[in-house]
PDB file of C-alpha atoms in Angstrom:
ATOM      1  CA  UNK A  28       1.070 -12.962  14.417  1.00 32.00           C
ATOM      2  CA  UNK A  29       1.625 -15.013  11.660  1.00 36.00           C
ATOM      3  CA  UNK A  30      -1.525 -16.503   9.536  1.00 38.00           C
ATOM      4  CA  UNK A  31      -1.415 -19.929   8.647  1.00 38.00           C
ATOM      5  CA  UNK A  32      -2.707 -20.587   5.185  1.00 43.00           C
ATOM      6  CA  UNK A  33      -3.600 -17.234   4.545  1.00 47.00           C
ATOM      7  CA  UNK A  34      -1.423 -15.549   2.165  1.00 48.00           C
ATOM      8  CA  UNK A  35      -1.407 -11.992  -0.184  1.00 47.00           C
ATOM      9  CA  UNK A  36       0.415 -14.672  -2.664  1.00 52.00           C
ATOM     10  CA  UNK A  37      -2.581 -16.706  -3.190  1.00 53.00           C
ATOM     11  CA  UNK A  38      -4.402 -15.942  -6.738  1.00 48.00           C
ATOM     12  CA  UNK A  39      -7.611 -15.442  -4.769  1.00 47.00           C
ATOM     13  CA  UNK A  40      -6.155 -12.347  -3.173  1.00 50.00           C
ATOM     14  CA  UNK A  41      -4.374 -10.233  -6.226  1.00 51.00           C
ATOM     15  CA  UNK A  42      -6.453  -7.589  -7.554  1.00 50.00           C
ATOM     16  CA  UNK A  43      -7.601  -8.216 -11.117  1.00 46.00           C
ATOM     17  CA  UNK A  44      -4.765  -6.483 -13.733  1.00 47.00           C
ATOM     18  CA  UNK A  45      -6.775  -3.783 -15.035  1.00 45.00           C
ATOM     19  CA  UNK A  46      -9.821  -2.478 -13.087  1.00 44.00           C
ATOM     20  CA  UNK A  47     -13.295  -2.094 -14.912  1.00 44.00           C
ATOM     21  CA  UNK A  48     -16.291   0.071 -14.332  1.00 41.00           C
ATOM     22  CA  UNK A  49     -18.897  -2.367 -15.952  1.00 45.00           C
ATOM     23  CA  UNK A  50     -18.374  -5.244 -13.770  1.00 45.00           C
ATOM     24  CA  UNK A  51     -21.162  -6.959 -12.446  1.00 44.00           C
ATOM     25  CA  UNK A  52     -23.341  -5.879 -10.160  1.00 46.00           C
ATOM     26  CA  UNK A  53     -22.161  -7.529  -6.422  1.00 48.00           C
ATOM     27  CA  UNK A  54     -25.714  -7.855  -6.093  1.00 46.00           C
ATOM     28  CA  UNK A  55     -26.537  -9.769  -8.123  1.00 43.00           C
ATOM     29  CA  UNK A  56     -23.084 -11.548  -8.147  1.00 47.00           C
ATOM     30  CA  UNK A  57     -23.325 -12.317  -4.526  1.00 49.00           C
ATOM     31  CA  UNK A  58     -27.406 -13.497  -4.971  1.00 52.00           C
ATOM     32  CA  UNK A  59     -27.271 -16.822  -2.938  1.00 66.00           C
ATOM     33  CA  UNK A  60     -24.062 -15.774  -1.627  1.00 78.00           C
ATOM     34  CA  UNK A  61     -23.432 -15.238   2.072  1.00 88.00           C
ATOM     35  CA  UNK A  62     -23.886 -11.805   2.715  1.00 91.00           C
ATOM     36  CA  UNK A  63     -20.388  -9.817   4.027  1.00 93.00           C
ATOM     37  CA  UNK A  64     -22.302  -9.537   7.571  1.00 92.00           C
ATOM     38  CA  UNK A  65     -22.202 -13.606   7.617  1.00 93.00           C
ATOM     39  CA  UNK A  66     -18.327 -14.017   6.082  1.00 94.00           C
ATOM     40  CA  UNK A  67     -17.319 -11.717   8.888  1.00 93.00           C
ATOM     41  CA  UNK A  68     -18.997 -13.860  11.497  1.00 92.00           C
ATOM     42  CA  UNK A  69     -17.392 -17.411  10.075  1.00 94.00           C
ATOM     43  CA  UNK A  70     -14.001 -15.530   9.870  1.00 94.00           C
ATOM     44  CA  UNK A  71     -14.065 -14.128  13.640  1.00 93.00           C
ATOM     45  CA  UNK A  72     -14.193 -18.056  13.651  1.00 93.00           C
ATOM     46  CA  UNK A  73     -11.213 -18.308  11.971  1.00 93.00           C
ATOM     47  CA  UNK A  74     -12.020 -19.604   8.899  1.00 94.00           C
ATOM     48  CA  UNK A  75      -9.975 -18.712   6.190  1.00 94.00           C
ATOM     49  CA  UNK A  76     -12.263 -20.104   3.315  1.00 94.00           C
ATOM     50  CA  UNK A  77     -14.896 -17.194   4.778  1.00 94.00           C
ATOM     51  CA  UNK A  78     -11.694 -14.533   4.539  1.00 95.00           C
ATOM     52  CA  UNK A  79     -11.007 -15.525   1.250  1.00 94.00           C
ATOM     53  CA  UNK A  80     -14.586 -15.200  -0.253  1.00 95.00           C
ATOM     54  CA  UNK A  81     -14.832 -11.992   0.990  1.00 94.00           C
ATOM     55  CA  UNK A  82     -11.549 -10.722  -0.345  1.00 94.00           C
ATOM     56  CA  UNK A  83     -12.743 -11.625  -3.914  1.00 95.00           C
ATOM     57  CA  UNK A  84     -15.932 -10.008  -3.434  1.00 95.00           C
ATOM     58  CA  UNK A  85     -14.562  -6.909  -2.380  1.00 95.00           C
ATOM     59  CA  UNK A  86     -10.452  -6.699  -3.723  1.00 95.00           C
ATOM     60  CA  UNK A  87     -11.025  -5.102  -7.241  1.00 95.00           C
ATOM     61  CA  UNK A  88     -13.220  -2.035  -6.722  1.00 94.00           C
ATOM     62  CA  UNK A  89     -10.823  -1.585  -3.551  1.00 95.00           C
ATOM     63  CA  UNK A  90      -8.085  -1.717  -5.694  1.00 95.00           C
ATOM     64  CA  UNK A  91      -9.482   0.191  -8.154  1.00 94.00           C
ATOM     65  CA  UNK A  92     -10.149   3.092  -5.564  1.00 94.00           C
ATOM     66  CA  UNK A  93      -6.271   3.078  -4.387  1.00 94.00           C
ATOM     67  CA  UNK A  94      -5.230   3.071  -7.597  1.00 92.00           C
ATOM     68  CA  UNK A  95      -6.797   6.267  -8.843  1.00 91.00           C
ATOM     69  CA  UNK A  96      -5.907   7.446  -5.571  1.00 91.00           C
ATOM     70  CA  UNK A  97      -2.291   6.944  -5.970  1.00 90.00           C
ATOM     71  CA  UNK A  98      -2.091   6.718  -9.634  1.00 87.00           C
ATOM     72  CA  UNK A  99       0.570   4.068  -8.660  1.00 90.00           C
ATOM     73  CA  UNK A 100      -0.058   0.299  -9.031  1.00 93.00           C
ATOM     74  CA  UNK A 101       2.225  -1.008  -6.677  1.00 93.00           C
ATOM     75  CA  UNK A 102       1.535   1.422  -4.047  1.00 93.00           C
ATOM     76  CA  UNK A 103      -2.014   0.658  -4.468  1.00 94.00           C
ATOM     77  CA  UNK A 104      -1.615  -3.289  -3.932  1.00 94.00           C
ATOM     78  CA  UNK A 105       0.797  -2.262  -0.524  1.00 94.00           C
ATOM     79  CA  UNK A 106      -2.604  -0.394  -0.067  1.00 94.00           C
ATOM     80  CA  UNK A 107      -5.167  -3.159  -0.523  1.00 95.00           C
ATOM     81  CA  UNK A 108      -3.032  -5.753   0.664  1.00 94.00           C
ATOM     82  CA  UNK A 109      -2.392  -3.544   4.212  1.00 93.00           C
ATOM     83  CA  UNK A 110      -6.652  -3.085   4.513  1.00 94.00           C
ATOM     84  CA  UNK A 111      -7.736  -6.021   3.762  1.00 93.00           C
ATOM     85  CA  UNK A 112      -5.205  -8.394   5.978  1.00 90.00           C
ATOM     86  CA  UNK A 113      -6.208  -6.086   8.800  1.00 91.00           C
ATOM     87  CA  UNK A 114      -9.526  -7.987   8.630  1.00 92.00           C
ATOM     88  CA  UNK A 115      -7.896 -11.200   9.127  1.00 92.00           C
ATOM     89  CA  UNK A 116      -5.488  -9.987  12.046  1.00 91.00           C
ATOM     90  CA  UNK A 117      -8.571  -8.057  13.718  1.00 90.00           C
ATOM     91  CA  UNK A 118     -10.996 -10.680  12.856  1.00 89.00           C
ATOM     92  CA  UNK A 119     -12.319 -11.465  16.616  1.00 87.00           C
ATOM     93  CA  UNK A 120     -12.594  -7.440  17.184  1.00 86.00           C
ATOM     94  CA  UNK A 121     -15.276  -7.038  14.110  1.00 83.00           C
ATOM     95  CA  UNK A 122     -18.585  -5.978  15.361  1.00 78.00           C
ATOM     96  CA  UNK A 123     -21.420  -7.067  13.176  1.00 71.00           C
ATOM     97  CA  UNK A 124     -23.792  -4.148  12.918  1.00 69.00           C
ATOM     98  CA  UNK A 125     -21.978  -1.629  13.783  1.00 72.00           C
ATOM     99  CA  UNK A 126     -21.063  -0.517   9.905  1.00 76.00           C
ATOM    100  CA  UNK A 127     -21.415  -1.482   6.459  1.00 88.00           C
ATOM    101  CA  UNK A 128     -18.245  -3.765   5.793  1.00 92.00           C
ATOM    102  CA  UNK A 129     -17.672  -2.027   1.868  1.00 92.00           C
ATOM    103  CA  UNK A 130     -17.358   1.348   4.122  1.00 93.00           C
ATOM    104  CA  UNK A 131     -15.298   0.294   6.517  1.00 93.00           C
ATOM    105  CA  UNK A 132     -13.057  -1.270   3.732  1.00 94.00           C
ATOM    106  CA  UNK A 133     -13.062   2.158   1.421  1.00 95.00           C
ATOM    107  CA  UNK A 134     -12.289   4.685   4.518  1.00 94.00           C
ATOM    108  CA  UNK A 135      -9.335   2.429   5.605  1.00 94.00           C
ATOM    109  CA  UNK A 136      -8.001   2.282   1.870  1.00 95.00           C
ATOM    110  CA  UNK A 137      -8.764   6.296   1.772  1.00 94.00           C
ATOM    111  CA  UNK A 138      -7.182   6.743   4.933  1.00 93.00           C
ATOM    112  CA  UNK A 139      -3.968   5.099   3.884  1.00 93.00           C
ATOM    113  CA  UNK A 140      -3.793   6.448   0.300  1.00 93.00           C
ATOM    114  CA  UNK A 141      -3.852  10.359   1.710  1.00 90.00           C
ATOM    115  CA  UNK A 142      -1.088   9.133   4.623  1.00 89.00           C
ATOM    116  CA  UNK A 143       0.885   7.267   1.581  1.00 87.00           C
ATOM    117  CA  UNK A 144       0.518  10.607  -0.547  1.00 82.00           C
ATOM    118  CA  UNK A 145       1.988  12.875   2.021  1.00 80.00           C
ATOM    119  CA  UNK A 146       5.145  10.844   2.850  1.00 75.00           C
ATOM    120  CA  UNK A 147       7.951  12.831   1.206  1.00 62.00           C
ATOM    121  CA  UNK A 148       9.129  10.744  -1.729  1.00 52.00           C
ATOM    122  CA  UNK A 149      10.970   9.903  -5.116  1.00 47.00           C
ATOM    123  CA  UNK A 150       9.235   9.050  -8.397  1.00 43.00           C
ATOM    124  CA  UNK A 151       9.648   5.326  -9.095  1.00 43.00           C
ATOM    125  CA  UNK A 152      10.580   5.485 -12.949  1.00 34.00           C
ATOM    126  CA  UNK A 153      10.233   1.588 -13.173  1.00 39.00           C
ATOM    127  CA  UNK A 154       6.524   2.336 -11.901  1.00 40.00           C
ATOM    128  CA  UNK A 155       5.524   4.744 -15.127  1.00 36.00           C
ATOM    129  CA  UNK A 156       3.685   2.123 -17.021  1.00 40.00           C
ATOM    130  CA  UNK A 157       4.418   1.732 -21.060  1.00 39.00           C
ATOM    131  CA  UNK A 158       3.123   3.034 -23.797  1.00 37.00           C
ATOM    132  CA  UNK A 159       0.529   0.649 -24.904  1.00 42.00           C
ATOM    133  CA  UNK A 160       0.925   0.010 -28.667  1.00 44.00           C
ATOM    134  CA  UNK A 161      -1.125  -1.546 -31.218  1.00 44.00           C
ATOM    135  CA  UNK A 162      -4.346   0.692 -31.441  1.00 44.00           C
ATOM    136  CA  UNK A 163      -6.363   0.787 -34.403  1.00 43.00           C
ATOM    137  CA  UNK A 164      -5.985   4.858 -34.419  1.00 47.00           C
ATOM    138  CA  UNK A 165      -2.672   5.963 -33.382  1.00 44.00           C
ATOM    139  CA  UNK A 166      -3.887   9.441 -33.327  1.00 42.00           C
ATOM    140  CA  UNK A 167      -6.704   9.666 -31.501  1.00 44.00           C
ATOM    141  CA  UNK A 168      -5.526   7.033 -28.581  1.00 43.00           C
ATOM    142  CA  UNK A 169      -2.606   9.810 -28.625  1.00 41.00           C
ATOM    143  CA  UNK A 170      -5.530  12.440 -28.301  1.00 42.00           C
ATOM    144  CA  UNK A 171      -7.592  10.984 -25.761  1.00 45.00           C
ATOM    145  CA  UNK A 172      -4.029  10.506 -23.536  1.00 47.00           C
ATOM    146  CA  UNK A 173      -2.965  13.785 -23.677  1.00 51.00           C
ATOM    147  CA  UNK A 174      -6.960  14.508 -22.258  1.00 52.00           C
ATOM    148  CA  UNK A 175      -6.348  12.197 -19.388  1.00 57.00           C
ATOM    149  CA  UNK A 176      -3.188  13.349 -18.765  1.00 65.00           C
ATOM    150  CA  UNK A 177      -4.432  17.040 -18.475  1.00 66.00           C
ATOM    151  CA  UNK A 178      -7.213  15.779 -16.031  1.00 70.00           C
ATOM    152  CA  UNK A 179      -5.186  13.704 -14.164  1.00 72.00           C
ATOM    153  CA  UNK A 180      -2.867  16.630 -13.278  1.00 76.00           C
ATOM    154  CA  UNK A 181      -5.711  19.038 -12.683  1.00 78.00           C
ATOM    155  CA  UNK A 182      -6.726  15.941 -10.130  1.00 82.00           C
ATOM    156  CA  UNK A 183      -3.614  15.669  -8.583  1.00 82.00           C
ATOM    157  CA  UNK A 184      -3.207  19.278  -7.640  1.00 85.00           C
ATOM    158  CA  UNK A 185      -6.677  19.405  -5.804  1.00 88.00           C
ATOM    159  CA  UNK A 186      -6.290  19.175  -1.901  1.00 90.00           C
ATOM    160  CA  UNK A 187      -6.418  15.431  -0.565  1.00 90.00           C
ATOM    161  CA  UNK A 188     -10.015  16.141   0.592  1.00 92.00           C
ATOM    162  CA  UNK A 189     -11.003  17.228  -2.599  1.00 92.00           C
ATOM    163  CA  UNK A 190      -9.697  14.632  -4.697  1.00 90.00           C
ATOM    164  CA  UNK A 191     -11.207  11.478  -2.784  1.00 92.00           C
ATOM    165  CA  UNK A 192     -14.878  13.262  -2.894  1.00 93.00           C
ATOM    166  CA  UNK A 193     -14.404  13.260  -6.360  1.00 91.00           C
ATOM    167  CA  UNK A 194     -13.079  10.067  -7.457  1.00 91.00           C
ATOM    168  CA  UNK A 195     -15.760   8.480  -4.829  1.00 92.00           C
ATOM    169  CA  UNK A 196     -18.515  10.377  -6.808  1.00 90.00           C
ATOM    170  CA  UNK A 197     -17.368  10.181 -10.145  1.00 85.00           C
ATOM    171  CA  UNK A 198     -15.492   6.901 -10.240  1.00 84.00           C
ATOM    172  CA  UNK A 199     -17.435   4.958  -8.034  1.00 86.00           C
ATOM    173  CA  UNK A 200     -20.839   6.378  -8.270  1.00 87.00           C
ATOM    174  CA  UNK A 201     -21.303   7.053  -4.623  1.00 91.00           C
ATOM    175  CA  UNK A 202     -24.170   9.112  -3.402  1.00 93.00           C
ATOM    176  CA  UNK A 203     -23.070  11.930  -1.598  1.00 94.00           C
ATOM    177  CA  UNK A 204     -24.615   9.848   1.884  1.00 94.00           C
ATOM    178  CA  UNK A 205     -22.090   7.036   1.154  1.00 93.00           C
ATOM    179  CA  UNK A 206     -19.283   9.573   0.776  1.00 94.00           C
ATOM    180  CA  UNK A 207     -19.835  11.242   4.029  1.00 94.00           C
ATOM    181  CA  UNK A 208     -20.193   7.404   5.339  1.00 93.00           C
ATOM    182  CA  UNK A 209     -16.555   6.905   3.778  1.00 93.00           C
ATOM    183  CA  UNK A 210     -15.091  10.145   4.779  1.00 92.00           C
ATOM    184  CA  UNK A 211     -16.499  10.464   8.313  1.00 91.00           C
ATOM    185  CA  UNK A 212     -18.130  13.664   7.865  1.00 93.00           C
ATOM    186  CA  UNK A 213     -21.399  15.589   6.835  1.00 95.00           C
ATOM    187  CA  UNK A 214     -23.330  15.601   3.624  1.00 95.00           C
ATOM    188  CA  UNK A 215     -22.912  18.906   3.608  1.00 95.00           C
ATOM    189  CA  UNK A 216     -19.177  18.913   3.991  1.00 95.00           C
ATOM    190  CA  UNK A 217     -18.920  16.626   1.067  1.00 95.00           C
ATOM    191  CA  UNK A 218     -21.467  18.905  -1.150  1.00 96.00           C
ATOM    192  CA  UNK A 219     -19.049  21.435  -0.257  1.00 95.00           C
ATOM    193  CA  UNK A 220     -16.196  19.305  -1.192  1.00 93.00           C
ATOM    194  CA  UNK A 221     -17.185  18.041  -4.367  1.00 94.00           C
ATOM    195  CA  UNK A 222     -17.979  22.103  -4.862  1.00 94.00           C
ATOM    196  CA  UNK A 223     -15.089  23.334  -4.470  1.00 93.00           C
ATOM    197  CA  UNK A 224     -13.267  20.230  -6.275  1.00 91.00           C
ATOM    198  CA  UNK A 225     -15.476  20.847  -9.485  1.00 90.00           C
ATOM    199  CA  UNK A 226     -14.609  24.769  -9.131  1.00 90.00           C
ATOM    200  CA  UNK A 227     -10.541  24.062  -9.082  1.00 88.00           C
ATOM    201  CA  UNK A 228     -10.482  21.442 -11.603  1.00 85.00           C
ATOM    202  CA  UNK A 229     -12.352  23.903 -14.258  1.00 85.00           C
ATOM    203  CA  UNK A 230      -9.905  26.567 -12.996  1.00 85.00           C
ATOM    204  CA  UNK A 231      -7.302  23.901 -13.679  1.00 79.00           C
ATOM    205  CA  UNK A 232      -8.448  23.415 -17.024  1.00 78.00           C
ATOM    206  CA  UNK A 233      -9.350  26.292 -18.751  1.00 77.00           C
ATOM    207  CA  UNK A 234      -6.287  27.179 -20.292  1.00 63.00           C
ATOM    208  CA  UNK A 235      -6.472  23.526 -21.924  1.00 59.00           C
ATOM    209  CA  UNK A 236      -9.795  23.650 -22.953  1.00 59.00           C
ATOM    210  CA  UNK A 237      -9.608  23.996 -26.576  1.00 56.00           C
ATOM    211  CA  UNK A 238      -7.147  21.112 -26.547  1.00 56.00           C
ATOM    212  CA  UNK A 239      -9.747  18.915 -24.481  1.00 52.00           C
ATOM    213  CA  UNK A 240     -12.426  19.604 -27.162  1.00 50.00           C
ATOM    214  CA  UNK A 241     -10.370  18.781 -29.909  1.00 53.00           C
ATOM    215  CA  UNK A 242      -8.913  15.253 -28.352  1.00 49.00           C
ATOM    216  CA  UNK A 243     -12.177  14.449 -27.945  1.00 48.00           C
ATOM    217  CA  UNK A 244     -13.935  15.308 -31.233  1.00 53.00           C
ATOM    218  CA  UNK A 245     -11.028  14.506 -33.312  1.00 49.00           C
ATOM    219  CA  UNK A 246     -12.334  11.112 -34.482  1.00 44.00           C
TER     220      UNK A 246
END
């Protein structure tokens, strides 16, 4: 089916180049706004201008999430881009009601992050992003990347499972109700998740602790 007006191309639908963690609340962003219950009503109308608004409100943090997922930025827009189309191309299926749009949205972009990370592949050199220059203290911004490099590592070696409980908690500041809402499972299953996550990683890590604590006094 092809969409007519609707395109990924359009500015309105590209994820914002660097995602933040002190972005506005949507809350109070949206205040006035039509709610996401509303948008999804006008765009099982087919209007685009409702699609579009609710892309916007809801493309970064999605983003955002695929990205950490996939530590890969193109990957992550094939990601968003995939998810958030589906709306449009499902649009007269969407049951008002039924679930909270933003979950909907992050368990589709979870689902296809773990299917995209367990397709055989080869490492996209062109994707490794450069070395950002310019910082007013060489040595520390070295530091504090050899730190996120360590945990990023530790991250990627935890089981798929694991991994998303974690960056949903952590990242996202998701109570442990809204992960199990994401993941499809219990609140205990995630408690048990986000256990056995926080177990590994300081497994992971304890051979590098002494570095960590030095990257990240060493001001």
């Amino acid at each position: 089916m092809t969409v007519a007006c609707v395109s990924w191309d359009d500015p309105a639908f590209r994820a914002s180049p660097e995602p933040t963690t002190d972005a506005v609340s949507p809350a109070v962003e949206n205040a006035g706004a039509p709610d996401d219950d509303e948008l999804l009503r006008r765009i099982g109308e087919n209007d685009e201008l409702a699609f579009r608004t609710l892309v916007e409100r809801h493309v970064d943090r999605a983003f955002a999430l695929a990205l950490r997922i996939l530590d890969n930025r193109a990957d992550a827009d094939d990601v968003v881009q995939d998810s958030l189309l589906k709306v449009w191309t499902h649009r007269h299926r969407w049951e008002c009601g039924r679930a909270k749009f933003s979950t909907w949205l992050y368990r589709v972009v979870t689902n296809r992050c773990i299917d995209l990370r367990r397709r055989p592949r080869n490492e996209d050199v062109e994707a490794v992003g450069e070395v950002a220059d310019g910082a007013p203290d060489a040595v520390t911004a070295m530091h504090r990347s050899e730190v996120s490099e360590l945990l990023d590592a530790a991250m990627n070696r935890l089981p798929d499972q694991q991994r998303i409980a974690i960056i949903l908690s952590y990242h996202e500041a998701m109570s442990n109700a809204e992960i199990a809402d994401v993941m499809d499972t219990t609140v205990a299953a995630v408690e048990s998740l986000l256990k056995r996550a926080r177990q590994q990683l300081r497994k992971l890590l304890r051979r590098s602790e002494p570095d960590i604590r030095q990257a990240l006094t060493d001001d």
